[in-house]
């Protein structure tokens, strides 16, 4: 299994925020939240891609764009038609939320909720829907009698299994899990993470896993995209990212995780200072107000997410899928490729 199934190119998403009465009277413009800025990323068939970054950096907005819940303001999100194999786009990716309870209808039994998804997408003749519901419950290790029960009768971990079963009911190519275990007890988290791993292998799914938890990223993912204020600032194979984080923000993030072995933790300070408002991202490199090694250039010139100079075909993500890419004027590869 190889090749990209989805290419995100130059995607931006802005939200118009609220303006106070005084600002409105003074004729001040509506504030604009820069949730995503020029994000380019290719997602490979069958991979587990982690997306990490502080709260508010745009992870959920990116997830929502990937599943079509948001339309980007700029850029494109394109599926590989061969990978889609005739599936409609809206069914190709399905989301698993942090709190599946919020998205489960409390008045529908679990069986009816799953049957509804199968029926809406016309994935089985009516006579086979019951068997498909049993199969879905079995895939997420819930007992068959779960079909007759209501969401409130289940524990948090079981509800997450129901959320996953509902996503699988649409027979997607890709699951996008947005903090799917952060609301669960630690012991239950491990079970759900293992379920994702098992399903991915069994169903050859592509998995995008959004989390704050770098230990989970290390355990579960093959590749990681690190986001900061709406931008991807570093992308690398998980092993490479943990062994050799190149962006000062990533270095700070890893520093802040006490359980990541000392030997693999980068030198230098953890991140200090407040996250700037996405209403007014700093000019130049958005990380410069917090960056311990910023130079004058960082305040005015935005560093691009450059491909690895060692990779063939420098210009595009697609041509360098294994590249360790980083958006920093001072990162080793940027220094190697920047014009003199
Ligand atoms: N529908 C919306 N309307 C207005 N602003 C929004 C909307 N959705 C997100 N935002 C803003 O966009 C920015 C990015 O939000 P997003 O939810 O994508 O971040 P996140 O990385 O998922 O954060 P968290 O880790 O807290 O879930 C935030 O400033 C958020 O307030
Ligand atoms: S571009 Fe400059 S401010 Fe941004 S991360 Fe690199 S060194 Fe720090
Ligand atoms: Mg979020």
Tab-separated table of C-alpha atoms and ligand atoms in Angstrom:
chain	number	residue	atom	x	y	z
A	1	UNK	CA	0.000	0.000	0.000
A	2	UNK	CA	1.504	3.257	-1.026
A	3	UNK	CA	0.681	6.489	-2.750
A	4	UNK	CA	-1.309	9.482	-1.648
A	5	UNK	CA	-5.034	9.166	-1.237
A	6	UNK	CA	-5.619	12.797	-0.384
A	7	UNK	CA	-3.711	15.967	-1.224
A	8	UNK	CA	-4.233	19.126	0.761
A	9	UNK	CA	-2.784	22.087	-1.122
A	10	UNK	CA	-2.565	25.645	0.190
A	11	UNK	CA	-5.653	25.351	2.377
A	12	UNK	CA	-6.713	28.365	4.424
A	13	UNK	CA	-9.780	28.757	6.595
A	14	UNK	CA	-10.755	31.977	8.340
A	15	UNK	CA	-13.665	32.601	10.672
A	16	UNK	CA	-15.227	35.982	11.198
A	17	UNK	CA	-15.324	36.566	14.945
A	18	UNK	CA	-17.556	38.723	17.110
A	19	UNK	CA	-17.116	42.475	17.396
A	20	UNK	CA	-18.162	44.473	20.456
A	21	UNK	CA	-20.741	47.273	20.147
A	22	UNK	CA	-18.078	49.943	20.712
A	23	UNK	CA	-15.858	48.546	17.982
A	24	UNK	CA	-18.845	48.385	15.641
A	25	UNK	CA	-19.710	52.032	16.386
A	26	UNK	CA	-16.112	53.048	15.740
A	27	UNK	CA	-16.310	51.277	12.396
A	28	UNK	CA	-13.604	48.768	13.293
A	29	UNK	CA	-13.519	45.753	10.975
A	30	UNK	CA	-14.851	42.384	12.074
A	31	UNK	CA	-12.065	40.352	13.688
A	32	UNK	CA	-10.910	37.390	11.614
A	33	UNK	CA	-9.637	34.162	13.166
A	34	UNK	CA	-6.848	32.685	11.048
A	35	UNK	CA	-7.674	29.064	11.861
A	36	UNK	CA	-5.736	27.571	8.928
A	37	UNK	CA	-3.107	29.279	6.788
A	38	UNK	CA	-1.710	27.757	3.625
A	39	UNK	CA	-1.669	24.146	4.801
A	40	UNK	CA	-0.249	21.617	2.343
A	41	UNK	CA	-0.063	17.986	3.262
A	42	UNK	CA	-0.420	14.705	1.424
A	43	UNK	CA	-2.020	11.775	3.205
A	44	UNK	CA	-0.752	8.357	2.205
A	45	UNK	CA	-2.863	5.327	1.720
A	46	UNK	CA	-2.949	3.129	4.813
A	47	UNK	CA	-0.806	5.364	7.016
A	48	UNK	CA	-1.429	6.633	10.519
A	49	UNK	CA	-0.764	10.334	10.511
A	50	UNK	CA	-0.644	12.221	13.792
A	51	UNK	CA	-1.561	15.900	14.009
A	52	UNK	CA	-0.292	17.689	17.097
A	53	UNK	CA	-0.123	21.230	18.408
A	54	UNK	CA	-1.449	23.446	21.168
A	55	UNK	CA	-5.102	24.180	21.702
A	56	UNK	CA	-6.466	26.535	19.051
A	57	UNK	CA	-3.763	25.843	16.450
A	58	UNK	CA	-6.311	24.589	13.922
A	59	UNK	CA	-6.249	20.814	14.285
A	60	UNK	CA	-10.021	20.374	14.432
A	61	UNK	CA	-10.539	22.911	11.672
A	62	UNK	CA	-8.195	20.897	9.454
A	63	UNK	CA	-10.047	17.691	10.395
A	64	UNK	CA	-13.363	19.302	9.527
A	65	UNK	CA	-12.020	20.445	6.176
A	66	UNK	CA	-10.751	16.916	5.478
A	67	UNK	CA	-14.181	15.372	6.034
A	68	UNK	CA	-16.002	18.170	4.237
A	69	UNK	CA	-17.702	19.698	7.284
A	70	UNK	CA	-15.939	22.984	6.435
A	71	UNK	CA	-15.206	24.379	2.999
A	72	UNK	CA	-11.721	25.932	2.816
A	73	UNK	CA	-11.587	29.636	1.903
A	74	UNK	CA	-8.566	28.968	-0.281
A	75	UNK	CA	-6.666	25.974	-1.571
A	76	UNK	CA	-7.884	22.533	-2.435
A	77	UNK	CA	-8.426	19.098	-0.939
A	78	UNK	CA	-8.307	16.457	-3.636
A	79	UNK	CA	-8.876	12.726	-3.404
A	80	UNK	CA	-7.076	10.347	-5.673
A	81	UNK	CA	-9.891	9.051	-7.907
A	82	UNK	CA	-8.318	5.591	-8.110
A	83	UNK	CA	-8.251	5.333	-4.313
A	84	UNK	CA	-11.888	6.438	-4.081
A	85	UNK	CA	-12.873	3.544	-6.311
A	86	UNK	CA	-16.262	5.065	-7.088
A	87	UNK	CA	-17.092	6.011	-3.471
A	88	UNK	CA	-18.644	9.422	-3.087
A	89	UNK	CA	-16.213	11.856	-1.449
A	90	UNK	CA	-18.449	12.508	1.540
A	91	UNK	CA	-18.356	8.843	2.494
A	92	UNK	CA	-14.616	8.367	1.933
A	93	UNK	CA	-13.621	9.970	5.215
A	94	UNK	CA	-15.474	9.706	8.484
A	95	UNK	CA	-14.844	11.474	11.742
A	96	UNK	CA	-14.593	10.032	15.247
A	97	UNK	CA	-15.166	12.741	17.833
A	98	UNK	CA	-13.815	13.244	21.341
A	99	UNK	CA	-17.276	12.871	22.826
A	100	UNK	CA	-19.369	10.543	20.698
A	101	UNK	CA	-22.265	10.979	23.130
A	102	UNK	CA	-22.793	14.503	21.834
A	103	UNK	CA	-23.296	13.152	18.332
A	104	UNK	CA	-25.372	10.058	19.196
A	105	UNK	CA	-29.139	10.458	19.161
A	106	UNK	CA	-30.230	9.536	22.719
A	107	UNK	CA	-33.609	8.257	21.471
A	108	UNK	CA	-32.203	5.800	18.936
A	109	UNK	CA	-30.944	2.377	19.955
A	110	UNK	CA	-27.375	1.682	18.918
A	111	UNK	CA	-28.633	-0.831	16.356
A	112	UNK	CA	-30.994	1.721	14.788
A	113	UNK	CA	-28.258	4.368	14.686
A	114	UNK	CA	-25.903	2.001	12.841
A	115	UNK	CA	-28.658	0.725	10.555
A	116	UNK	CA	-29.503	4.309	9.676
A	117	UNK	CA	-25.980	4.981	8.384
A	118	UNK	CA	-25.920	1.747	6.357
A	119	UNK	CA	-29.380	2.574	4.959
A	120	UNK	CA	-28.677	6.226	4.124
A	121	UNK	CA	-25.635	5.264	2.071
A	122	UNK	CA	-27.481	2.273	0.541
A	123	UNK	CA	-24.602	-0.018	1.385
A	124	UNK	CA	-26.705	-3.156	1.919
A	125	UNK	CA	-30.122	-4.384	0.852
A	126	UNK	CA	-32.672	-4.032	3.647
A	127	UNK	CA	-32.595	-7.737	4.422
A	128	UNK	CA	-28.858	-7.633	5.158
A	129	UNK	CA	-28.730	-4.548	7.350
A	130	UNK	CA	-29.249	-6.504	10.583
A	131	UNK	CA	-26.291	-8.758	9.837
A	132	UNK	CA	-24.154	-5.752	8.962
A	133	UNK	CA	-25.021	-4.106	12.301
A	134	UNK	CA	-23.944	-7.285	14.123
A	135	UNK	CA	-20.718	-7.307	12.135
A	136	UNK	CA	-19.995	-3.665	13.024
A	137	UNK	CA	-20.573	-4.351	16.732
A	138	UNK	CA	-18.289	-7.338	16.529
A	139	UNK	CA	-15.576	-5.245	14.833
A	140	UNK	CA	-15.502	-2.833	17.773
A	141	UNK	CA	-15.846	-5.674	20.322
A	142	UNK	CA	-19.283	-4.793	21.636
A	143	UNK	CA	-21.716	-7.608	22.461
A	144	UNK	CA	-24.505	-8.272	19.954
A	145	UNK	CA	-27.165	-7.214	22.496
A	146	UNK	CA	-25.704	-3.664	22.411
A	147	UNK	CA	-27.904	-3.178	19.336
A	148	UNK	CA	-31.041	-3.072	21.495
A	149	UNK	CA	-29.670	-0.596	24.025
A	150	UNK	CA	-29.519	3.207	24.155
A	151	UNK	CA	-26.357	5.361	24.232
A	152	UNK	CA	-26.820	6.425	27.896
A	153	UNK	CA	-26.597	2.777	28.972
A	154	UNK	CA	-22.919	2.596	27.980
A	155	UNK	CA	-19.664	3.703	29.614
A	156	UNK	CA	-17.402	6.331	28.019
A	157	UNK	CA	-15.149	3.728	26.407
A	158	UNK	CA	-18.115	1.749	25.070
A	159	UNK	CA	-19.638	4.922	23.650
A	160	UNK	CA	-16.402	5.610	21.847
A	161	UNK	CA	-16.639	2.089	20.389
A	162	UNK	CA	-20.153	2.972	19.208
A	163	UNK	CA	-18.798	6.194	17.674
A	164	UNK	CA	-16.160	4.181	15.833
A	165	UNK	CA	-18.714	1.601	14.671
A	166	UNK	CA	-20.855	4.399	13.312
A	167	UNK	CA	-17.912	5.837	11.399
A	168	UNK	CA	-17.097	2.364	10.023
A	169	UNK	CA	-20.710	1.846	8.988
A	170	UNK	CA	-20.109	4.234	6.086
A	171	UNK	CA	-17.229	2.006	4.851
A	172	UNK	CA	-14.728	4.859	4.661
A	173	UNK	CA	-11.165	4.841	3.363
A	174	UNK	CA	-10.014	7.172	6.078
A	175	UNK	CA	-10.920	7.721	9.716
A	176	UNK	CA	-10.173	11.079	11.270
A	177	UNK	CA	-10.114	10.782	15.027
A	178	UNK	CA	-10.161	14.133	16.832
A	179	UNK	CA	-8.887	13.621	20.391
A	180	UNK	CA	-10.778	10.319	20.517
A	181	UNK	CA	-9.387	9.186	23.865
A	182	UNK	CA	-8.687	12.404	25.750
A	183	UNK	CA	-12.009	12.253	27.637
A	184	UNK	CA	-11.425	8.644	28.750
A	185	UNK	CA	-9.708	7.079	31.774
A	186	UNK	CA	-6.119	6.080	31.094
A	187	UNK	CA	-6.843	2.341	31.247
A	188	UNK	CA	-9.691	2.719	28.762
A	189	UNK	CA	-7.555	4.945	26.506
A	190	UNK	CA	-5.171	2.055	25.840
A	191	UNK	CA	-8.046	-0.225	24.834
A	192	UNK	CA	-9.429	2.288	22.364
A	193	UNK	CA	-5.989	3.022	20.920
A	194	UNK	CA	-5.472	-0.709	20.426
A	195	UNK	CA	-8.845	-0.929	18.749
A	196	UNK	CA	-7.783	1.766	16.265
A	197	UNK	CA	-4.581	-0.147	15.517
A	198	UNK	CA	-6.459	-3.394	15.057
A	199	UNK	CA	-9.116	-1.874	12.798
A	200	UNK	CA	-6.566	-0.071	10.723
A	201	UNK	CA	-4.786	-3.300	9.977
A	202	UNK	CA	-7.896	-5.379	9.504
A	203	UNK	CA	-9.699	-2.927	7.238
A	204	UNK	CA	-6.627	-1.301	5.610
A	205	UNK	CA	-7.808	2.095	6.817
A	206	UNK	CA	-5.940	5.338	6.637
A	207	UNK	CA	-6.000	6.969	10.056
A	208	UNK	CA	-5.545	10.619	10.946
A	209	UNK	CA	-5.130	10.873	14.678
A	210	UNK	CA	-5.360	14.271	16.339
A	211	UNK	CA	-4.089	14.490	19.880
A	212	UNK	CA	-2.321	16.634	22.456
A	213	UNK	CA	-0.633	13.524	23.804
A	214	UNK	CA	2.823	13.076	22.325
A	215	UNK	CA	3.253	9.699	23.991
A	216	UNK	CA	0.236	8.468	22.046
A	217	UNK	CA	1.615	9.944	18.851
A	218	UNK	CA	4.832	8.068	19.369
A	219	UNK	CA	3.066	4.802	20.076
A	220	UNK	CA	0.451	4.954	17.372
A	221	UNK	CA	1.514	7.019	14.375
A	222	UNK	CA	3.944	6.550	11.503
A	223	UNK	CA	4.166	10.191	10.529
A	224	UNK	CA	3.440	13.441	12.322
A	225	UNK	CA	2.443	16.943	11.307
A	226	UNK	CA	3.102	19.600	13.945
A	227	UNK	CA	0.847	22.655	13.748
A	228	UNK	CA	1.350	26.110	15.159
A	229	UNK	CA	-1.160	28.965	14.765
A	230	UNK	CA	-2.904	27.491	11.757
A	231	UNK	CA	0.217	26.339	9.930
A	232	UNK	CA	2.061	23.071	9.611
A	233	UNK	CA	5.559	23.841	10.887
A	234	UNK	CA	7.134	20.377	10.734
A	235	UNK	CA	6.275	17.058	9.078
A	236	UNK	CA	8.325	13.920	9.499
A	237	UNK	CA	8.254	10.208	10.047
A	238	UNK	CA	7.395	9.746	13.732
A	239	UNK	CA	10.716	8.137	14.534
A	240	UNK	CA	12.637	10.936	12.827
A	241	UNK	CA	10.592	13.614	14.543
A	242	UNK	CA	11.268	12.230	18.006
A	243	UNK	CA	14.937	11.477	17.290
A	244	UNK	CA	15.690	14.748	15.543
A	245	UNK	CA	13.039	17.447	16.001
A	246	UNK	CA	14.148	20.391	13.888
A	247	UNK	CA	11.630	23.144	14.497
A	248	UNK	CA	12.201	25.035	17.770
A	249	UNK	CA	8.481	24.661	18.516
A	250	UNK	CA	8.619	20.882	18.124
A	251	UNK	CA	11.768	20.814	20.243
A	252	UNK	CA	9.915	22.722	22.952
A	253	UNK	CA	6.885	20.425	22.743
A	254	UNK	CA	9.058	17.328	23.210
A	255	UNK	CA	10.934	18.975	26.069
A	256	UNK	CA	7.651	19.421	27.874
A	257	UNK	CA	6.890	15.673	27.959
A	258	UNK	CA	8.594	14.279	31.051
A	259	UNK	CA	8.160	10.625	30.119
A	260	UNK	CA	9.914	10.861	26.779
A	261	UNK	CA	13.350	9.404	27.457
A	262	UNK	CA	15.976	11.974	28.365
A	263	UNK	CA	18.274	10.711	25.640
A	264	UNK	CA	15.829	11.572	22.895
A	265	UNK	CA	14.800	14.897	24.336
A	266	UNK	CA	16.318	17.858	22.587
A	267	UNK	CA	18.507	20.376	24.328
A	268	UNK	CA	17.229	23.875	24.954
A	269	UNK	CA	14.316	25.289	26.879
A	270	UNK	CA	10.685	24.187	26.834
A	271	UNK	CA	8.301	26.653	25.214
A	272	UNK	CA	7.613	29.737	27.272
A	273	UNK	CA	5.237	32.636	26.791
A	274	UNK	CA	1.624	32.771	25.742
A	275	UNK	CA	0.234	31.464	22.480
A	276	UNK	CA	-0.520	34.596	20.403
A	277	UNK	CA	-4.129	35.195	19.382
A	278	UNK	CA	-5.122	33.656	16.044
A	279	UNK	CA	-6.961	36.956	15.499
A	280	UNK	CA	-3.588	38.624	15.020
A	281	UNK	CA	-0.882	36.094	14.205
A	282	UNK	CA	2.606	37.642	14.489
A	283	UNK	CA	4.246	38.685	11.201
A	284	UNK	CA	7.200	36.787	9.795
A	285	UNK	CA	7.520	33.460	11.570
A	286	UNK	CA	4.453	33.253	13.790
A	287	UNK	CA	6.548	31.479	16.417
A	288	UNK	CA	9.136	34.282	16.713
A	289	UNK	CA	7.797	35.904	19.932
A	290	UNK	CA	8.354	32.587	21.754
A	291	UNK	CA	11.332	31.260	19.869
A	292	UNK	CA	14.563	30.998	21.888
A	293	UNK	CA	16.770	31.317	18.792
A	294	UNK	CA	14.869	33.906	16.726
A	295	UNK	CA	16.928	36.303	14.621
A	296	UNK	CA	15.926	39.611	13.022
A	297	UNK	CA	14.835	37.954	9.784
A	298	UNK	CA	12.260	35.860	11.697
A	299	UNK	CA	10.228	38.947	12.561
A	300	UNK	CA	9.596	39.930	8.958
A	301	UNK	CA	10.050	36.950	6.678
A	302	UNK	CA	7.791	33.914	6.871
A	303	UNK	CA	9.674	30.632	6.583
A	304	UNK	CA	8.175	28.217	4.060
A	305	UNK	CA	7.664	24.530	4.778
A	306	UNK	CA	10.566	23.285	2.717
A	307	UNK	CA	11.009	19.759	1.479
A	308	UNK	CA	14.059	17.791	2.461
A	309	UNK	CA	16.956	18.741	0.178
A	310	UNK	CA	17.973	15.093	0.059
A	311	UNK	CA	14.649	14.080	-1.469
A	312	UNK	CA	14.207	13.989	-5.237
A	313	UNK	CA	12.022	16.718	-6.725
A	314	UNK	CA	12.195	19.511	-4.175
A	315	UNK	CA	9.137	21.416	-5.141
A	316	UNK	CA	6.215	19.343	-4.014
A	317	UNK	CA	5.102	17.282	-1.043
A	318	UNK	CA	3.958	14.554	-3.408
A	319	UNK	CA	7.432	14.162	-4.814
A	320	UNK	CA	9.014	13.851	-1.394
A	321	UNK	CA	6.568	11.934	0.750
A	322	UNK	CA	9.216	10.689	3.154
A	323	UNK	CA	10.770	14.077	3.589
A	324	UNK	CA	11.436	15.621	6.935
A	325	UNK	CA	10.093	19.083	6.258
A	326	UNK	CA	10.360	22.088	8.514
A	327	UNK	CA	9.337	25.741	8.340
A	328	UNK	CA	12.207	27.539	10.045
A	329	UNK	CA	14.879	29.871	8.691
A	330	UNK	CA	17.490	28.303	10.945
A	331	UNK	CA	16.630	24.618	10.675
A	332	UNK	CA	19.450	22.590	9.058
A	333	UNK	CA	17.640	21.732	5.833
A	334	UNK	CA	16.254	25.226	5.381
A	335	UNK	CA	19.784	26.566	5.655
A	336	UNK	CA	20.835	24.065	3.009
A	337	UNK	CA	18.147	25.071	0.521
A	338	UNK	CA	17.607	28.775	1.210
A	339	UNK	CA	18.922	31.108	-1.453
A	340	UNK	CA	22.191	32.755	-0.452
B	1	LIG	N1	-16.772	27.714	13.852
B	1	LIG	C1	-15.870	28.587	14.302
B	1	LIG	N2	-16.149	29.899	14.374
B	1	LIG	C2	-15.231	30.793	14.810
B	1	LIG	N3	-13.993	30.462	15.207
B	1	LIG	C3	-13.653	29.166	15.163
B	1	LIG	C4	-14.566	28.151	14.725
B	1	LIG	N4	-13.948	26.943	14.785
B	1	LIG	C5	-12.701	27.192	15.248
B	1	LIG	N5	-12.529	28.516	15.480
B	1	LIG	C6	-11.298	29.171	15.946
B	1	LIG	O1	-10.252	28.735	15.091
B	1	LIG	C7	-9.056	28.490	15.822
B	1	LIG	C8	-8.643	27.044	15.610
B	1	LIG	O2	-9.587	26.213	16.272
B	1	LIG	P1	-9.529	24.628	16.268
B	1	LIG	O3	-10.733	24.155	16.966
B	1	LIG	O4	-9.306	24.158	14.885
B	1	LIG	O5	-8.228	24.354	17.145
B	1	LIG	P2	-7.704	22.990	17.780
B	1	LIG	O6	-6.259	22.898	17.424
B	1	LIG	O7	-8.587	21.865	17.394
B	1	LIG	O8	-7.822	23.269	19.350
B	1	LIG	P3	-8.123	22.224	20.535
B	1	LIG	O9	-6.825	21.500	20.779
B	1	LIG	O10	-8.482	23.112	21.679
B	1	LIG	O11	-9.227	21.325	20.112
B	1	LIG	C9	-9.383	28.822	17.272
B	1	LIG	O12	-8.976	30.134	17.531
B	1	LIG	C10	-10.880	28.711	17.338
B	1	LIG	O13	-11.400	29.562	18.320
B	2	LIG	S1	12.045	30.916	11.715
B	2	LIG	FE1	13.090	31.998	13.363
B	2	LIG	S2	11.497	32.395	14.900
B	2	LIG	FE2	10.711	30.842	13.498
B	2	LIG	S3	11.197	28.942	14.499
B	2	LIG	FE3	12.886	29.366	13.096
B	2	LIG	S4	14.387	30.494	14.318
B	2	LIG	FE4	12.486	30.497	15.476
B	3	LIG	MG1	-9.792	20.584	18.445
